[in-house]
Structures are given as C-alpha cells and as structure tokens.
Coordinates of C-alpha atoms and ligand atoms in Angstrom, one line a residue:
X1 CA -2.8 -11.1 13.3
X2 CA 1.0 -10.9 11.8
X3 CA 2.0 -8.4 14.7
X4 CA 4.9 -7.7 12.4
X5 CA 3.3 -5.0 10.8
X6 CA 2.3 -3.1 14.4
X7 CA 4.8 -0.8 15.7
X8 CA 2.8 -0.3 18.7
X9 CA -0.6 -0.2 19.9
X10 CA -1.7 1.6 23.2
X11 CA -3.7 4.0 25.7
X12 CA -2.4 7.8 26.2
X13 CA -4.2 8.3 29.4
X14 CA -7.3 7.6 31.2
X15 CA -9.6 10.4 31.6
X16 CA -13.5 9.5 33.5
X17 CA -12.4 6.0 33.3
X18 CA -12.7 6.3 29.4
X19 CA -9.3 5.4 27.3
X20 CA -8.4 8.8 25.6
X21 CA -7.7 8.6 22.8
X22 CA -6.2 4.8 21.9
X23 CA -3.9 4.2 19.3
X24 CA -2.3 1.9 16.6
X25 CA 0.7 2.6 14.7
X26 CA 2.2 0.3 11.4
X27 CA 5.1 -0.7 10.9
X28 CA 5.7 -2.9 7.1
X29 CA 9.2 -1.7 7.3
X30 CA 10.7 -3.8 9.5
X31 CA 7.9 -6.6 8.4
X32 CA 10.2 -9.6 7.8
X33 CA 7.4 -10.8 4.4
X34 CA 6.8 -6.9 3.1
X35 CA 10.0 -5.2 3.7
X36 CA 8.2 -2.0 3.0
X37 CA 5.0 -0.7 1.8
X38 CA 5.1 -1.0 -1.8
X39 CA 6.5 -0.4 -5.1
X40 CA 7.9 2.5 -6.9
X41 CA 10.1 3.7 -9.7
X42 CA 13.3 6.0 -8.8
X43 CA 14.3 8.1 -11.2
X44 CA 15.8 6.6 -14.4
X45 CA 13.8 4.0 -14.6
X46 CA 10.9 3.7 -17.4
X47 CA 7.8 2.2 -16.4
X48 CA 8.3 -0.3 -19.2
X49 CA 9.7 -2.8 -16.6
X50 CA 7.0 -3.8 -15.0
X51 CA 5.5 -5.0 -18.5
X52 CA 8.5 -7.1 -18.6
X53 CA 8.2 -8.7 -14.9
X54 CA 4.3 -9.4 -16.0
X55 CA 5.6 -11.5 -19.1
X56 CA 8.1 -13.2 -17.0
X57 CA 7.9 -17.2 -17.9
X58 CA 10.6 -19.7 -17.0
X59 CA 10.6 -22.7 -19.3
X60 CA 7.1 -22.2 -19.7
X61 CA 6.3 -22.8 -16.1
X62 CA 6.9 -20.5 -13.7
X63 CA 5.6 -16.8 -13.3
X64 CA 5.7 -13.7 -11.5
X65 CA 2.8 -12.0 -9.6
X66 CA 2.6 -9.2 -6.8
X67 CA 1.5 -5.1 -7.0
X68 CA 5.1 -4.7 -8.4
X69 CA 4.7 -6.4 -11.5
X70 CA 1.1 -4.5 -13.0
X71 CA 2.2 -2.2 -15.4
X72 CA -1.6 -0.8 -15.8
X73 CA -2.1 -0.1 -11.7
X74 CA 1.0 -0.9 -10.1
X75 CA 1.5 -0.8 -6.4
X76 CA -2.5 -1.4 -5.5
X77 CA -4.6 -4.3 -4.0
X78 CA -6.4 -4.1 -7.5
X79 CA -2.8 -4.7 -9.5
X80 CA -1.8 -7.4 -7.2
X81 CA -5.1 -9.2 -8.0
X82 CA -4.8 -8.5 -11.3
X83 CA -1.4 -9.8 -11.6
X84 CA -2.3 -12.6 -9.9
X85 CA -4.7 -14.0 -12.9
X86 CA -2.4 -12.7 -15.7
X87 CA 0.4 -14.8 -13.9
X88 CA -2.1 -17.8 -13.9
X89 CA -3.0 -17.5 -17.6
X90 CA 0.3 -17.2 -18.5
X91 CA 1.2 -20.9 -16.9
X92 CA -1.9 -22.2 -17.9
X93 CA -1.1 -21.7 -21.4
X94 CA 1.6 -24.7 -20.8
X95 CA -1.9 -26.8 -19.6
X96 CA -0.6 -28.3 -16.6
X97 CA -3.2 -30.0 -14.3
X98 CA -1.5 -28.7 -11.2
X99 CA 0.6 -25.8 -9.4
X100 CA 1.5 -24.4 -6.8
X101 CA 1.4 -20.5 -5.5
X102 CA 4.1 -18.8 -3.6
X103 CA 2.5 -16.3 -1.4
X104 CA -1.1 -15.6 -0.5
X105 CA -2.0 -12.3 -0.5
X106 CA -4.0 -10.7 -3.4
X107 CA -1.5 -11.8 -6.1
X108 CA -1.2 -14.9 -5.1
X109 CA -4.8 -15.5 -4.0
X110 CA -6.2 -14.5 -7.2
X111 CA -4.1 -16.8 -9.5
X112 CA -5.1 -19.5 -7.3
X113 CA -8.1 -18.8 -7.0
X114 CA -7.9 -18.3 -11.0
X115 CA -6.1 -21.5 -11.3
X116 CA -9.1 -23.4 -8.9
X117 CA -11.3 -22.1 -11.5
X118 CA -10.2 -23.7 -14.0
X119 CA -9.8 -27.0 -12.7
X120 CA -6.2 -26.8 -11.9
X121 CA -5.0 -28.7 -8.7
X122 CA -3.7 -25.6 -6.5
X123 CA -1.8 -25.8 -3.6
X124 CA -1.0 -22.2 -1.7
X125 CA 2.3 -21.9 0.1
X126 CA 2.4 -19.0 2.3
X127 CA 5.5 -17.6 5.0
X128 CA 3.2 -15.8 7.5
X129 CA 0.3 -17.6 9.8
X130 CA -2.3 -15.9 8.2
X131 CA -3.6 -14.7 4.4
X132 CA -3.7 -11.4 3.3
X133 CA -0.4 -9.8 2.8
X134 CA -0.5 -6.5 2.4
X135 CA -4.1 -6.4 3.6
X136 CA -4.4 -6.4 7.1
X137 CA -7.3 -5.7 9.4
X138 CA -6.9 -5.0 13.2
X139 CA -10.0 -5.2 15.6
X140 CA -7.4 -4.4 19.1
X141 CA -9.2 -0.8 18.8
X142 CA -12.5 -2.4 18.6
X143 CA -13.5 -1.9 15.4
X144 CA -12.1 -3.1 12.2
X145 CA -9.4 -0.9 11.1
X146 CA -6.6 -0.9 8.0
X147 CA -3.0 -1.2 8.5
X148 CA -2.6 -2.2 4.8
X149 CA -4.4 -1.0 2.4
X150 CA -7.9 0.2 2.6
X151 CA -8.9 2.6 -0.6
X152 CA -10.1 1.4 -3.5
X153 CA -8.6 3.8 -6.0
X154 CA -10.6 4.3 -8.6
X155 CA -13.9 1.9 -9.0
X156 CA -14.9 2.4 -12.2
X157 CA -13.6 -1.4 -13.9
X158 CA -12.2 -2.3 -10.6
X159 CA -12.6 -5.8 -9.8
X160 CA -12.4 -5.3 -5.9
X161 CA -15.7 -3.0 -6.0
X162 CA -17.4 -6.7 -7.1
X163 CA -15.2 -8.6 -4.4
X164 CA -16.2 -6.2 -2.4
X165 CA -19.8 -6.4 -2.7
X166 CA -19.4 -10.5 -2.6
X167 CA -18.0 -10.0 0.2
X168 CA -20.8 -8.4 1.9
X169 CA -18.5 -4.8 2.4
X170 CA -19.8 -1.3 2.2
X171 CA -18.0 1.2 0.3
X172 CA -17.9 4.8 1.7
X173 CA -16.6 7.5 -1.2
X174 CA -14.5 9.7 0.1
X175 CA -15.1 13.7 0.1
X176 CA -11.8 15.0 -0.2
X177 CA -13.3 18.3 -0.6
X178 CA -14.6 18.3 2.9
X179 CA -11.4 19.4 4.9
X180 CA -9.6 21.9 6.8
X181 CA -6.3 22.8 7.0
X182 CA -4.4 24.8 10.0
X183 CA -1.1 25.9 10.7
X184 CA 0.4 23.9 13.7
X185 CA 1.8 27.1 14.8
X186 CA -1.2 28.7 15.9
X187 CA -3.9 26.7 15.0
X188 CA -5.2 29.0 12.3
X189 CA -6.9 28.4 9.0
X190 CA -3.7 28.0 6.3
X191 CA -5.1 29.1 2.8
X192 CA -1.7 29.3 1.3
X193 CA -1.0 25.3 2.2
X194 CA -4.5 24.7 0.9
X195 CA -3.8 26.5 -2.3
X196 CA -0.4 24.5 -2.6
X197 CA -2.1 20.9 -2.3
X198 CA -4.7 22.4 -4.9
X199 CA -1.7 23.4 -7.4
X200 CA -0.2 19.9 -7.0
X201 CA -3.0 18.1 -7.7
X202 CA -3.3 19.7 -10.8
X203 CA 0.0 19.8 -11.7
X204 CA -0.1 15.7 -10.8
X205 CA -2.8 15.5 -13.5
X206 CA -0.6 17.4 -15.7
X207 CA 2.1 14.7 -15.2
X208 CA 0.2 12.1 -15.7
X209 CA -1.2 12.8 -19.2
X210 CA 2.0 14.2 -20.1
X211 CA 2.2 12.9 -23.9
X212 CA 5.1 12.6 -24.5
X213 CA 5.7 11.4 -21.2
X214 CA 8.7 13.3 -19.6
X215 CA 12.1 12.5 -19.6
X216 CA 13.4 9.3 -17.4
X217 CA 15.8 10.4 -15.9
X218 CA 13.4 13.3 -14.2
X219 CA 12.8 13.0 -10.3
X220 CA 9.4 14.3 -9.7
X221 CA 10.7 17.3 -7.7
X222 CA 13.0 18.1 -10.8
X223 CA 9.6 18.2 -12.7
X224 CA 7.7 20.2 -10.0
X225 CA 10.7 22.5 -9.7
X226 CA 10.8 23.6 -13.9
X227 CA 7.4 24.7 -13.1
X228 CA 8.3 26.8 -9.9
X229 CA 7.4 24.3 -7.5
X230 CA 9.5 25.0 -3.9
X231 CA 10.8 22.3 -1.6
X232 CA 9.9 24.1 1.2
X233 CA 7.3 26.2 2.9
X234 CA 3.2 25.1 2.0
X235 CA 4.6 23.5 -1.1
X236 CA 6.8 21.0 0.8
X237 CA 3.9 20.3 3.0
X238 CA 1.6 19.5 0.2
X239 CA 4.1 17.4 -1.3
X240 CA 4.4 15.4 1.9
X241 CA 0.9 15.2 1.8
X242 CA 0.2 14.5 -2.1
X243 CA 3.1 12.8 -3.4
X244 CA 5.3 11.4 -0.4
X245 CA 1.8 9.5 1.2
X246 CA 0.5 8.5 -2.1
X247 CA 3.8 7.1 -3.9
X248 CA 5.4 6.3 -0.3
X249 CA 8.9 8.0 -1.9
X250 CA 10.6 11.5 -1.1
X251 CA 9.6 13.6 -4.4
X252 CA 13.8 13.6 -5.3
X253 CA 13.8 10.2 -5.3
X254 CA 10.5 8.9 -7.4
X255 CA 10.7 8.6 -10.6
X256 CA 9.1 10.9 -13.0
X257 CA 7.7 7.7 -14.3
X258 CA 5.7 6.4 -11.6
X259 CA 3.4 9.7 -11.8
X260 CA 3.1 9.2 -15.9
X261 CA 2.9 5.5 -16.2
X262 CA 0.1 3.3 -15.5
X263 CA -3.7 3.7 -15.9
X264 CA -5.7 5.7 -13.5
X265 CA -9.5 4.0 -13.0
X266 CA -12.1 6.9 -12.6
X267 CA -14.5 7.1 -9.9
X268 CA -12.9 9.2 -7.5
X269 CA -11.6 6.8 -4.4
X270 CA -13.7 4.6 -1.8
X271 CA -12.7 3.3 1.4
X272 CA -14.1 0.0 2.1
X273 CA -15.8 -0.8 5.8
X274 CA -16.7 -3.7 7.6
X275 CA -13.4 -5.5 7.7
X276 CA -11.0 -5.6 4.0
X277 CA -9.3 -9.3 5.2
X278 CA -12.6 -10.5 4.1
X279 CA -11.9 -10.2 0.8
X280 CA -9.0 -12.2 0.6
X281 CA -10.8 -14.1 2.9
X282 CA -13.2 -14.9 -0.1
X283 CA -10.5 -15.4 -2.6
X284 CA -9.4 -18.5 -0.3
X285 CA -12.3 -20.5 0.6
X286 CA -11.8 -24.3 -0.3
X287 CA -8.2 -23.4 -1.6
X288 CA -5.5 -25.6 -0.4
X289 CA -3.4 -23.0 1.6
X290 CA -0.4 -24.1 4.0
X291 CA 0.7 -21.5 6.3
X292 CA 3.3 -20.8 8.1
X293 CA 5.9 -22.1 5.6
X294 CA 8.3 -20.1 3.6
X295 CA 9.5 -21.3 0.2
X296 CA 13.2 -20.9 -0.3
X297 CA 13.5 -21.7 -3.3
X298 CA 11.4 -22.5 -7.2
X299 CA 13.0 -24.5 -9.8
X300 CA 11.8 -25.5 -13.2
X301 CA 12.5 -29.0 -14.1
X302 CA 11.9 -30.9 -17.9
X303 CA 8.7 -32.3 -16.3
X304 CA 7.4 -30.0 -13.8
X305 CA 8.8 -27.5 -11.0
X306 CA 10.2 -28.2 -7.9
X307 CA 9.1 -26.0 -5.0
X308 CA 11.6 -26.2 -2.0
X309 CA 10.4 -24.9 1.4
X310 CA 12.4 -23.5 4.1
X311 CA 11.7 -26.5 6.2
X312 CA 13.9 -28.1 3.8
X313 CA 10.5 -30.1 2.1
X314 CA 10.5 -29.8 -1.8
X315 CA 7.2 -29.9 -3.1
X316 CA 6.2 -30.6 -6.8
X317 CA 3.5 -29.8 -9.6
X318 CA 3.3 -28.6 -13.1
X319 CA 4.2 -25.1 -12.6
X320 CA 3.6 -22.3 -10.1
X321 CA 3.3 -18.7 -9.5
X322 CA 5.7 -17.0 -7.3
X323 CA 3.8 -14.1 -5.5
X324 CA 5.9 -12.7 -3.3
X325 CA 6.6 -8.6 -2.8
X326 CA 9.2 -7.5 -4.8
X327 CA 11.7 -6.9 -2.1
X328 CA 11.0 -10.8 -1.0
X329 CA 11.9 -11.2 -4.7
X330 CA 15.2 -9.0 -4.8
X331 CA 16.2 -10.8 -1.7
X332 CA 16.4 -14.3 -2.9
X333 CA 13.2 -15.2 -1.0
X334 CA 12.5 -17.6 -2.7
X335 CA 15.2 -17.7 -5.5
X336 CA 14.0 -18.2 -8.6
X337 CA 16.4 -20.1 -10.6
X338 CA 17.0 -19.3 -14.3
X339 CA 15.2 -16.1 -14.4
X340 CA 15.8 -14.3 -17.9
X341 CA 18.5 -11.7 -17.7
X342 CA 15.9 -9.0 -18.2
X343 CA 13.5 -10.0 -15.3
X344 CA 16.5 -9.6 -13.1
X345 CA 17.4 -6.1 -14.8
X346 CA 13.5 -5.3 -14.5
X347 CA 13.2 -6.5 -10.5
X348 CA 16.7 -4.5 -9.7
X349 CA 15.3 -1.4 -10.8
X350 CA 12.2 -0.7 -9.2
X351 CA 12.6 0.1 -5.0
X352 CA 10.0 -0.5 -2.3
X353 CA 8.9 3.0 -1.1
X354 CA 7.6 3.5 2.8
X355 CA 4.4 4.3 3.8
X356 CA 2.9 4.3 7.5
X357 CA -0.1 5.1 9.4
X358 CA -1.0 6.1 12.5
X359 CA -4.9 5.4 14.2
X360 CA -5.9 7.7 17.0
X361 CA -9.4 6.7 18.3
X362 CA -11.1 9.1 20.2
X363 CA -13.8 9.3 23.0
X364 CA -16.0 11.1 20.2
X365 CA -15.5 12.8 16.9
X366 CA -14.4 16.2 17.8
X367 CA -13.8 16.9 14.2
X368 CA -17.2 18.1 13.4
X369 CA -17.7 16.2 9.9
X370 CA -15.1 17.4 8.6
X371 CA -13.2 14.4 6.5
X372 CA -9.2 15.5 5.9
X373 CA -8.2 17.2 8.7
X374 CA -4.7 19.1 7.3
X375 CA -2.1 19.8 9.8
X376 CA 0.8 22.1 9.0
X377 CA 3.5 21.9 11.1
X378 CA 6.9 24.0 11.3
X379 CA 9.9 23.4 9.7
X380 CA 11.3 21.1 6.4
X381 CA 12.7 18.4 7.4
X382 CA 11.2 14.7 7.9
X383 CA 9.5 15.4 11.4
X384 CA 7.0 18.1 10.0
X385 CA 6.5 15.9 6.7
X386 CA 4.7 13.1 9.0
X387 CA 1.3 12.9 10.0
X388 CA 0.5 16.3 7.6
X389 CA -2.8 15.0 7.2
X390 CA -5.9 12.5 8.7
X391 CA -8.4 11.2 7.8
X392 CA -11.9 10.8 9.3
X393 CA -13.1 7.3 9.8
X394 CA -15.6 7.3 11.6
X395 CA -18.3 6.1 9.0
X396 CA -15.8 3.4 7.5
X397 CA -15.2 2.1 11.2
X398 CA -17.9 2.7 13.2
X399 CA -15.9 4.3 15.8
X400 CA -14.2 8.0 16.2
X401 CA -11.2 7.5 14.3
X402 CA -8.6 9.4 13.0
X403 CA -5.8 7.7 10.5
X404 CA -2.4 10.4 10.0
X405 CA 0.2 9.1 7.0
X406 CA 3.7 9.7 6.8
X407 CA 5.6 8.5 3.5
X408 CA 9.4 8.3 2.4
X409 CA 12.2 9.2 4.6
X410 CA 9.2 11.0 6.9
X411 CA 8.3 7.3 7.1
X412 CA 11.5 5.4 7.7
X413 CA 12.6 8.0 10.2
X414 CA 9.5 8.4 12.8
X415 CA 10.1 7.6 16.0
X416 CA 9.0 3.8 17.6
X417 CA 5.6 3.3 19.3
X418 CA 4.6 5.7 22.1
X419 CA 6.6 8.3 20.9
X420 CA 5.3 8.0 17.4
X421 CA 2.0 8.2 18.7
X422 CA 2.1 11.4 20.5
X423 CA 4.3 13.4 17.9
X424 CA 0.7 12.8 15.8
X425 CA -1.5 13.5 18.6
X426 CA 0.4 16.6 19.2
X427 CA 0.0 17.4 15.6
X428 CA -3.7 17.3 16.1
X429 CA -3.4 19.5 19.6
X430 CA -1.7 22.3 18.2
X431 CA -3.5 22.6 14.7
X432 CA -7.0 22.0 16.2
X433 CA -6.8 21.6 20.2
X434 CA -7.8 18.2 20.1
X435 CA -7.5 16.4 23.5
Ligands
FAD501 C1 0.3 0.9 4.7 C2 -0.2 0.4 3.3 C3 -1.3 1.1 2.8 C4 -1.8 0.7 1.5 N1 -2.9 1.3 1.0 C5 -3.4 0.9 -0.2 C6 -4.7 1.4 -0.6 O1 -5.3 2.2 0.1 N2 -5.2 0.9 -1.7 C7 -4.5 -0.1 -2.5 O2 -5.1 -0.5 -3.5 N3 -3.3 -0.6 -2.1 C8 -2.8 -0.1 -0.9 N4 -1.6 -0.6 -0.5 C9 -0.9 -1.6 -1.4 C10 -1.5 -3.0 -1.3 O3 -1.7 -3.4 0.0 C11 -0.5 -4.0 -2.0 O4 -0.2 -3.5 -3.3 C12 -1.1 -5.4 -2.2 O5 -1.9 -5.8 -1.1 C13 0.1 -6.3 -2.5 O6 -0.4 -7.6 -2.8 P1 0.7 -8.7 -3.2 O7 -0.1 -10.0 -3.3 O8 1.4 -8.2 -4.4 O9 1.7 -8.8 -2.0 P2 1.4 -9.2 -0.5 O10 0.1 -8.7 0.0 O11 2.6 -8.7 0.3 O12 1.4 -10.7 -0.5 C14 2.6 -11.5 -0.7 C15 2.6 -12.7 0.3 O13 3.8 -13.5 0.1 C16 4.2 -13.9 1.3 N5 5.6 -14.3 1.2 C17 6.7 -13.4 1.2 N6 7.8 -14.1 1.0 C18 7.4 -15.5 1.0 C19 8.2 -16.7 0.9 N7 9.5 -16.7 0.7 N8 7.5 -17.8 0.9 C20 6.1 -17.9 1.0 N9 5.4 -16.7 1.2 C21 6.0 -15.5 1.1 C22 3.9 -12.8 2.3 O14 3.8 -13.2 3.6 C23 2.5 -12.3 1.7 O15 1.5 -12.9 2.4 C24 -1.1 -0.3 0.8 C25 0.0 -1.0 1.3 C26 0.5 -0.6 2.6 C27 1.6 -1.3 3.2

C-alpha cells in the first residue's frame, strides 16, 4: 500500500480478547514521492503564482500539473484533478498524437485520462508501486480508512462528487455543529475554546472576502493579531485546530494569501466512504500506467520530448505532463529542462505545509453521536497543538473510528509510532475518559 506514508500501525492492549483501541498513524513527511502534505503560501508571496505554474508550457510541449499549481482550489484532490486536464489542454493545443504523464495521482490521472479521451496515445509513468498519490486508503484496521485526503471541500461544481458517484461511493456531510469541546485538564465542558473556534471561523470568512485583499507580506497570525486575536490560551487552540489542520502551516508562517486567494465551492464539506483509491482507481482503467519507475528527468526536443527514467531508459512522445508534487518539483525530481524563469520563481516560492493524522479504532463508539470531539490540552507549545480535535467516523467507515489532526510544526514535531499514538489516546482520556 506505499507504507511510506504509515508512521506506525498497532494494538494498545488487549482487553476480553478484543484489541483496544487499534491504531494508525501517517506519516507524508518523511514520504520519499510527497515530501509533505501539501501546498501553501508563506508570507510574501501573492497567490498570483500559482496562475503562472498553471500556464507553464515549454516549447509548446511540456506542462505542469499537481494541487500546487490550481490557482482556483489549490492544495485539494479537486485542484489536482483539475490541474490535471488544464495541463492536458494546454499540450493538446500543440496537437500531438501522443504523451506521456509524469506521476499518477489525481493530477496526473486526470490529464491522462483527459488526454485518453481525446484520442491521444497516453503512457503514465509513475515512482511508487501503486496509483493514487496523495490519496491513500488503508484496510489494516479493517475497514477502509484515509491517510490522504478524504473531504470533499465544497461539492457544489465539484467534479469528485460525480467521480464519486461513478465510482459507486457514498458521501456522508459532515455536521460540524455536532461537537463537544473539554478541557484536558479536567475533562469539563470549555465554552471559552468553543467561542474562540467560533470567532475564527468568522474572522477566516472575513479573510477570505477581504476585497482588497490584505497586504502580502501579512502572516495570518499578523492579521488575526490587528484584530485582537492571542497566540495563546483558547485562541491558540482554535488556531491549531482551524488554521494549522486546515492549511497544514503554523499561523506565523502562512501567508495571508492562502486564506484570501482561491475560490471556495459551497456546500458545506463531505467525507466520502467506501474506500477514496477508487476513484483514482476509475480515472486509470485501460490507461497505460508503468509503475514503479521514477522519471529523472523531461526534455523538450524540436520534434517531441524526451522522457528519461531513473532506470536510465528515455522514453519519447509528442509532449507530456509532469505531475509530480511540488516539493518532487523543487527537488529536481524530475528536472525539467528549460523552464521559463518565472515558473522557477513561482515553484520557489510556495512551501509544502505538514499535515498528519492519527486513527484510533475503538471496541464501540463511546462518543455518543457526537461528530468533533474537541480536546483542549494545557500549555502553547507544539505538543498541546496536536491531536486538538477528532473526528467521528464511524458512519464513513463502518467501524468506531476516531481520526485526531495535527498540522505545522505540531505536525513535524510529534513523536514516532507508539508514542504518537498514546499522546492522542491520552488526549481522548483526560478530556472525555475514553478507554
Ligand atoms: C494527510 C492529507 C490529508 C488531505 N486531506 C485532503 C482532503 O480532505 N481533501 C482534499 O481535497 N485534499 C486533501 N489532501 C490533499 C490532496 O490529497 C492532494 O492535494 C492531492 O491528492 C494531490 O494530487 P497530485 O496529483 O497533485 O499529487 P500526488 O497525489 O502526490 O501525485 C503525484 C504522483 O507523482 C508521483 N511522483 C513523484 N515524483 C515522481 C517522479 N520523479 N517520477 C514519477 N512519479 C513521481 C508520486 O508518487 C505521486 O503518485 C490531503 C493530503 C494529505 C497528505
């Protein structure tokens, strides 16, 4: 299953012969074809880039794709796709009869699939021994479960809500309303940290119709803070909670810009069940896709591209679409040769944030219905700004599941495998006296 992106997986204890709880924890930071979760603008960057990594062409045939290059709704399974078949359009303009794709998760997957469409000879090249990406389902605690991504933010116009559905998936809406939050300290109701997440959301909204938008240079804590936002306390909880886990960056260091750039799609946000690597899944069927094989390296020649793998094997067509993430990109993996100076410009700026989850499955859902379950532990720092928060799964999986996020430096820091495990467990102990 690309173990790469598992930190750990494992039992607690055994209690009546009944595993109790199980869990599963990511890890796409030290994945060797992610590099981190996903995409974000630091501060001083305007979202404009992105617009100029979607218009990326070299000599006409070769183009960018991935989550990091959609300036309408960057850093999603949706933009990726997206990207993908604005990538394809863009070398199909030069009305080749065949290319090749570097990468296949949703980027890359939709321009070939795009491509396929069209009647364009498509040949996939993709580093990992499976499809997907970013999108990755595991079935080690029975049931499917996400490590990648696994809302579908905002399904009004979103063309995963028909993949979806093609796909034969259910789509559960979430009822963020339908949660409790409780002080670690003494397992008590926590109004004020309620309150706080309230304010943020609002103040989020604010930010993201700001017209005109505010200035670049802004962190998003410097924007919270002219408005008498704290960095500690309930508000630095519900900024772990609201901003850290949803733009997987540390509020100082995310860009004012990646809250009031981009689209939002209406519709609230649904978690799909039944297994999300079927999607992709769908996007591949009768695509030629080669596993396993790294590209190292994309080259446009006067009469076609040359596509050299790791392996050393250079492969040819009309033109291709590299669809790698953008740290793969900022890496050299592949190089792109002859990149305009402003693509390179554009793919320096932007950062890969860190986002991680942690799945606890219980012997039954102790939880009572309830779908957030907040937990508000002591202290500032990056240990009480992980695993503020999880969410109820037991509808999307079929099993009683709890999923905890950290983001940012809570991210990067947590500690490896078991011990990650228990910190969130603990969490859940001392806030509600789970088992
Ligand atoms: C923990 C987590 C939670 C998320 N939650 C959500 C969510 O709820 N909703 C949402 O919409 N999005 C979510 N996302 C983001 C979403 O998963 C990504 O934006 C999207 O899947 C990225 O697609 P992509 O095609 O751009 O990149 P990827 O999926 O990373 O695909 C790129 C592919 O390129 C391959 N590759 C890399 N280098 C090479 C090379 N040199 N040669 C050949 N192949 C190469 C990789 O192996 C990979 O398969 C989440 C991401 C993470 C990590």
């Amino acid at each position: 299953m690309g173990g790469a992106a598992v930190l750990g997986v494992g039992t607690f204890a055994t209690i009546s012969g009944t595993p109790h709880p199980q869990w599963l924890s990511t890890d796409w930071g030290s994945d060797p074809w992610a590099r981190g979760s996903y995409s974000a603008i630091p501060p001083g960057v305007d979202e404009a880039v992105r617009d100029t990594l979607a218009r990326t062409i070299v000599a006409g045939r070769i183009a960018l794709a991935g989550e990091y290059a959609n300036p309408d709704n960057p850093s999603t399974a949706n933009g990726a796709y997206d990207s993908g078949r604005t990538a394809a359009a863009l070398i199909a303009a030069g009305r080749g009869s065949s290319a090749i794709v570097v990468g296949a998760g949703m980027a890359g997957l939709g321009a070939a699939r795009q491509l396929a469409d069209w009647g364009i000879d498509v040949r996939v090249l993709e580093a990992r021994p499976r499809i997907g990406g970013r999108i990755l389902t595991s079935r080690r605690l029975g049931v499917p479960v996400e490590l990648g991504a696994s809302w579908i933010h905002g399904p009004s116009g979103n063309p995963l809500v028909t993949l979806a559905s093609e796909a034969g998936l259910e789509l559960i809406p979430c009822d963020w309303d339908n949660r409790s939050v409780r002080r670690c300290a003494d397992g008590r109701d926590d109004p004020a940290a309620a309150t706080a997440l309230d304010r943020l959301h609002g103040l989020l909204d604010e930010l993201g119709a700001a017209s005109p938008p505010p200035a670049v240079e802004q962190s998003v804590s410097d924007w919270l803070g002219e408005r008498g936002w704290s960095r500690s306390g309930s508000e630095a909880w519900a900024t772990a909670t609201a901003v850290e886990q949803e733009w997987a960056r540390d509020a100082d260091q995310l860009g004012v810009r990646a809250v009031s750039g981009g689209l939002w799609l209406g519709g609230g946000d649904d978690l799909i069940a039944g297994g999300y690597d079927r999607v992709p899944a769908l996007l591949a069927r009768d695509l030629d896709i080669v596993l396993s094989t790294p590209v190292a390296r994309v080259a446009a020649r006067p009469d076609g591209v040359e596509v050299t793998r790791a392996d050393g094997v250079v492969e040819t067509a009309d033109s291709a679409v590299v669809a790698v993430p953008l740290a793969l990109m900022q890496a050299g993996l592949p190089v792109v040769e002859d990149l305009p100076e402003a693509t390179r410009t554009a793919l320096a700026a932007l950062v890969t944030g860190r986002f991680e989850k942690i799945v606890l499955r219980y012997e039954r859902a102790w939880w009572r219905g309830r779908r957030v379950l907040g937990a508000v532990p002591q202290g500032d720092g990056p240990a009480a700004r992980r695993w503020t928060a999880f969410y109820a799964h037991e509808d999307v999986a079929g099993a009683p599941i709890l999923v905890g996020l950290a983001g940012g430096t809570a991210a990067a820091t947590r500690p490896s495998g078991a011990a990650c495990a228990a910190q969130a467990r603990r969490r859940l102990q001392d806030a509600y006296g789970a088992i």
